[in-house]
mmCIF file of C-alpha atoms in Angstrom:
data_model
loop_
_atom_site.group_PDB
_atom_site.id
_atom_site.type_symbol
_atom_site.label_atom_id
_atom_site.label_comp_id
_atom_site.label_asym_id
_atom_site.label_seq_id
_atom_site.Cartn_x
_atom_site.Cartn_y
_atom_site.Cartn_z
ATOM 1 C CA MET A 1 155.888 18.160 80.990
ATOM 2 C CA ILE A 2 155.306 22.007 80.374
ATOM 3 C CA ASN A 3 158.124 24.146 78.697
ATOM 4 C CA GLN A 4 158.344 27.763 78.928
ATOM 5 C CA ARG A 5 158.564 29.952 75.315
ATOM 6 C CA SER A 6 158.595 33.501 77.909
ATOM 7 C CA SER A 7 157.646 33.965 81.944
ATOM 8 C CA ARG A 8 153.834 34.078 80.683
ATOM 9 C CA GLU A 9 153.140 31.854 77.623
ATOM 10 C CA PRO A 10 153.731 27.962 78.355
ATOM 11 C CA ILE A 11 153.846 25.576 75.621
ATOM 12 C CA ILE A 12 152.240 22.854 76.686
ATOM 13 C CA CYS A 13 153.786 19.519 75.865
ATOM 14 C CA VAL A 14 151.742 17.744 72.640
ATOM 15 C CA LEU A 15 151.485 14.233 74.316
ATOM 16 C CA CYS A 16 150.620 16.144 77.647
ATOM 17 C CA SER A 17 147.298 17.946 75.638
ATOM 18 C CA ILE A 18 146.894 14.711 73.450
ATOM 19 C CA GLU A 19 146.235 12.686 77.378
ATOM 20 C CA ARG A 20 144.180 15.339 78.445
ATOM 21 C CA HIS A 21 141.855 14.646 75.656
ATOM 22 C CA LEU A 22 141.795 11.069 75.660
ATOM 23 C CA GLU A 23 140.727 11.492 79.152
ATOM 24 C CA LYS A 24 138.068 13.509 78.779
ATOM 25 C CA ILE A 25 136.709 10.850 75.799
ATOM 26 C CA LYS A 26 137.131 8.366 78.437
ATOM 27 C CA ARG A 27 135.015 10.241 80.921
ATOM 28 C CA LYS A 28 131.899 11.454 78.348
ATOM 29 C CA ALA A 29 131.898 7.672 77.157
ATOM 30 C CA ILE A 30 131.431 6.319 80.431
ATOM 31 C CA GLU A 31 128.496 8.943 80.910
ATOM 32 C CA ALA A 32 127.294 8.082 78.236
ATOM 33 C CA GLY A 33 126.850 4.764 79.076
ATOM 34 C CA TYR A 34 129.691 2.609 77.284
ATOM 35 C CA GLN A 35 130.550 -0.459 78.874
ATOM 36 C CA ASP A 36 133.974 -0.834 80.288
ATOM 37 C CA ASN A 37 135.086 -3.395 77.514
ATOM 38 C CA THR A 38 134.267 -1.461 74.486
ATOM 39 C CA MET A 39 136.655 0.481 71.983
ATOM 40 C CA ILE A 40 135.987 3.860 73.479
ATOM 41 C CA VAL A 41 136.303 3.321 76.889
ATOM 42 C CA SER A 42 139.029 0.226 77.420
ATOM 43 C CA GLY A 43 140.675 1.071 74.165
ATOM 44 C CA VAL A 44 141.235 4.998 75.094
ATOM 45 C CA GLU A 45 142.436 3.797 78.444
ATOM 46 C CA HIS A 46 144.793 1.754 76.948
ATOM 47 C CA ILE A 47 146.294 4.458 74.711
ATOM 48 C CA LEU A 48 146.467 6.352 77.508
ATOM 49 C CA LYS A 49 148.691 3.900 79.281
ATOM 50 C CA MET A 50 150.498 4.154 76.106
ATOM 51 C CA CYS A 51 150.997 7.728 76.893
ATOM 52 C CA VAL A 52 151.886 7.170 79.831
ATOM 53 C CA TYR A 53 154.496 4.560 79.655
ATOM 54 C CA ASN A 54 156.100 6.512 76.523
ATOM 55 C CA HIS A 55 155.833 9.839 78.171
ATOM 56 C CA ASN A 56 158.231 8.287 80.667
ATOM 57 C CA SER A 57 160.735 7.124 77.885
ATOM 58 C CA SER A 58 163.567 8.736 76.106
ATOM 59 C CA PRO A 59 162.604 12.137 74.105
ATOM 60 C CA GLU A 60 162.997 10.450 71.060
ATOM 61 C CA ASN A 61 160.718 7.848 71.975
ATOM 62 C CA HIS A 62 158.178 10.408 73.450
ATOM 63 C CA ILE A 63 157.851 12.331 69.827
ATOM 64 C CA HIS A 64 158.308 9.449 67.654
ATOM 65 C CA PHE A 65 155.278 7.814 69.605
ATOM 66 C CA THR A 66 152.958 11.163 69.532
ATOM 67 C CA ILE A 67 153.970 11.353 65.645
ATOM 68 C CA ARG A 68 153.208 7.998 65.035
ATOM 69 C CA LEU A 69 149.499 8.361 66.884
ATOM 70 C CA ILE A 70 148.658 11.726 64.934
ATOM 71 C CA LEU A 71 149.764 9.501 61.746
ATOM 72 C CA TYR A 72 147.594 6.319 62.680
ATOM 73 C CA ILE A 73 144.391 8.450 63.423
ATOM 74 C CA LEU A 74 144.910 11.003 60.508
ATOM 75 C CA PRO A 75 147.406 10.018 57.792
ATOM 76 C CA SER A 76 145.898 12.679 55.701
ATOM 77 C CA ARG A 77 143.846 15.639 55.388
ATOM 78 C CA ASN A 78 140.952 13.670 54.017
ATOM 79 C CA SER A 79 140.680 11.187 56.830
ATOM 80 C CA PHE A 80 140.096 14.264 58.988
ATOM 81 C CA TYR A 81 136.926 15.204 57.337
ATOM 82 C CA GLY A 82 135.965 11.329 57.316
ATOM 83 C CA LEU A 83 136.252 10.838 60.598
ATOM 84 C CA ILE A 84 133.963 14.264 61.260
ATOM 85 C CA THR A 85 131.502 12.767 59.219
ATOM 86 C CA LYS A 86 131.466 9.175 61.275
ATOM 87 C CA VAL A 87 131.773 10.936 64.420
ATOM 88 C CA ALA A 88 128.636 13.260 63.794
ATOM 89 C CA ASN A 89 126.626 10.612 62.521
ATOM 90 C CA LYS A 90 127.627 8.038 65.023
ATOM 91 C CA PHE A 91 127.339 10.244 68.213
ATOM 92 C CA ILE A 92 124.259 11.807 67.574
ATOM 93 C CA GLU A 93 122.107 10.512 70.770
ATOM 94 C CA HIS A 94 125.450 11.967 72.623
ATOM 95 C CA ARG A 95 126.553 15.264 72.038
ATOM 96 C CA SER A 96 129.605 15.972 74.904
ATOM 97 C CA LEU A 97 130.836 12.637 73.931
ATOM 98 C CA GLU A 98 130.986 13.986 69.948
ATOM 99 C CA CYS A 99 131.959 17.053 70.985
ATOM 100 C CA ALA A 100 134.958 15.501 73.176
ATOM 101 C CA LEU A 101 135.687 12.872 69.849
ATOM 102 C CA ILE A 102 136.019 16.572 67.250
ATOM 103 C CA ASP A 103 138.063 18.156 69.759
ATOM 104 C CA MET A 104 140.347 15.275 69.492
ATOM 105 C CA LEU A 105 140.063 15.005 66.120
ATOM 106 C CA VAL A 106 140.861 18.915 65.993
ATOM 107 C CA LEU A 107 143.929 18.733 68.045
ATOM 108 C CA LEU A 108 145.379 16.025 66.311
ATOM 109 C CA SER A 109 144.782 17.866 62.882
ATOM 110 C CA LYS A 110 146.244 21.199 64.533
ATOM 111 C CA TYR A 111 148.880 19.418 65.451
ATOM 112 C CA ARG A 112 149.448 17.487 62.281
ATOM 113 C CA ASP A 113 149.936 20.550 60.748
ATOM 114 C CA GLU A 114 151.887 22.459 62.707
ATOM 115 C CA LEU A 115 154.501 19.527 62.491
ATOM 116 C CA GLN A 116 154.166 19.224 59.208
ATOM 117 C CA LEU A 117 153.797 15.605 58.755
ATOM 118 C CA PRO A 118 153.703 14.499 55.320
ATOM 119 C CA GLN A 119 150.747 12.571 53.659
ATOM 120 C CA HIS A 120 151.145 8.919 55.040
ATOM 121 C CA ARG A 121 149.265 5.542 54.037
ATOM 122 C CA VAL A 122 148.486 3.740 57.102
ATOM 123 C CA ILE A 123 147.107 0.423 56.559
ATOM 124 C CA ASP A 124 146.239 -0.296 60.040
ATOM 125 C CA ASN A 125 143.033 1.531 61.065
ATOM 126 C CA ASN A 126 143.085 0.268 64.667
ATOM 127 C CA PHE A 127 143.218 3.614 66.352
ATOM 128 C CA LYS A 128 140.486 5.030 63.982
ATOM 129 C CA ARG A 129 137.887 2.622 65.516
ATOM 130 C CA ILE A 130 137.716 4.702 68.657
ATOM 131 C CA PHE A 131 136.034 7.064 66.195
ATOM 132 C CA SER A 132 134.116 5.052 63.727
ATOM 133 C CA GLU A 133 133.459 1.594 66.090
ATOM 134 C CA PRO A 134 133.119 2.329 69.237
ATOM 135 C CA LYS A 135 130.890 0.022 71.062
ATOM 136 C CA ALA A 136 133.056 -2.954 69.168
ATOM 137 C CA ILE A 137 134.789 -5.040 72.136
ATOM 138 C CA TYR A 138 138.234 -3.738 72.778
ATOM 139 C CA GLN A 139 140.317 -6.941 72.189
ATOM 140 C CA GLY A 140 143.870 -5.863 72.958
ATOM 141 C CA GLU A 141 144.306 -4.462 69.556
ATOM 142 C CA PHE A 142 146.746 -1.632 70.596
ATOM 143 C CA ASN A 143 149.075 -3.870 72.729
ATOM 144 C CA ARG A 144 151.715 -4.145 69.888
ATOM 145 C CA TYR A 145 151.780 -0.393 70.319
ATOM 146 C CA ILE A 146 153.076 0.163 73.523
ATOM 147 C CA TYR A 147 156.694 0.006 73.352
ATOM 148 C CA PRO A 148 158.322 1.755 70.692
ATOM 149 C CA ASP A 149 159.954 0.079 68.170
ATOM 150 C CA THR A 150 163.649 -1.650 68.859
ATOM 151 C CA GLY A 151 164.178 -3.453 66.112
ATOM 152 C CA ASP A 152 163.825 -6.962 67.662
ATOM 153 C CA THR A 153 160.484 -8.784 67.006
ATOM 154 C CA ASP A 154 158.523 -10.751 68.887
ATOM 155 C CA ASP A 155 158.717 -13.367 66.907
ATOM 156 C CA THR A 156 162.532 -14.771 68.060
ATOM 157 C CA ASP A 157 162.433 -17.161 70.750
ATOM 158 C CA SER A 158 164.603 -17.392 73.463
ATOM 159 C CA GLU A 159 166.974 -20.566 73.457
ATOM 160 C CA ALA A 160 165.477 -21.898 76.943
ATOM 161 C CA GLU A 161 161.740 -21.373 75.414
ATOM 162 C CA ILE A 162 162.518 -23.277 72.306
ATOM 163 C CA GLU A 163 164.034 -26.254 74.759
ATOM 164 C CA ASP A 164 160.984 -26.375 76.574
ATOM 165 C CA PHE A 165 158.860 -26.438 73.818
ATOM 166 C CA ASN A 166 161.044 -29.301 72.259
ATOM 167 C CA GLU A 167 160.550 -31.373 75.459
ATOM 168 C CA TYR A 168 157.117 -30.642 75.383
ATOM 169 C CA TYR A 169 156.884 -31.781 71.895
ATOM 170 C CA GLN A 170 158.996 -34.891 73.034
ATOM 171 C CA THR A 171 156.313 -35.958 75.330
ATOM 172 C CA LEU A 172 153.403 -35.861 72.731
ATOM 173 C CA ALA A 173 155.518 -37.714 69.777
ATOM 174 C CA PRO A 174 155.330 -41.688 70.176
ATOM 175 C CA SER A 175 158.429 -43.406 71.205
ATOM 176 C CA LYS A 176 160.432 -44.999 68.560
ATOM 177 C CA GLU A 177 159.005 -48.354 69.808
ATOM 178 C CA GLU A 178 155.666 -47.508 69.553
ATOM 179 C CA GLN A 179 155.966 -46.435 66.030
ATOM 180 C CA LEU A 180 158.106 -49.226 64.824
ATOM 181 C CA ASP A 181 155.634 -51.390 66.457
ATOM 182 C CA ARG A 182 152.935 -49.222 64.216
ATOM 183 C CA LEU A 183 154.770 -49.449 61.133
ATOM 184 C CA GLU A 184 154.925 -53.048 61.752
ATOM 185 C CA ARG A 185 151.242 -53.246 61.653
ATOM 186 C CA ASP A 186 150.963 -51.384 59.127
ATOM 187 C CA ILE A 187 152.815 -53.630 56.822
ATOM 188 C CA LYS A 188 151.321 -56.817 57.753
ATOM 189 C CA LYS A 189 148.285 -55.383 56.670
#
């Protein structure tokens, strides 16, 4: 998604720019020998899928996801410096990957400042794990972020699911006759 500011100067979509940086990180991580199931490879790949999904959704979801991604990784100015330090210490042996990660943090910090995003207190540090725990096994931690908030919760089950559960539960529970027999035996003891 590229918009034109003037005939010469294109404005590149923020999410497109983030996607390009994520693709570079994934490529550099694979070149550095990280396994496919690690946070820095598989986690980044999952974030790329989220970017594509949100890119193809409504503009409101697109913007909301971009802001949320920036705030989850860099909730405050101090978090930028902390992550830069972690990256510099963790990726000494893989300079090209270190540079790609730092470029990503610089980009996010730039957009954070340009969008004038407020300080944000985030308890969830999953996205930061790409920078701080790259070798950790990715276990689908980002699955809950793929779709924008719709106000619905996944905790509500459909009536059919509840009915299926009740049916299954009834097959596990002893019949009334078995329960009465057990009670009679317990009383006789």
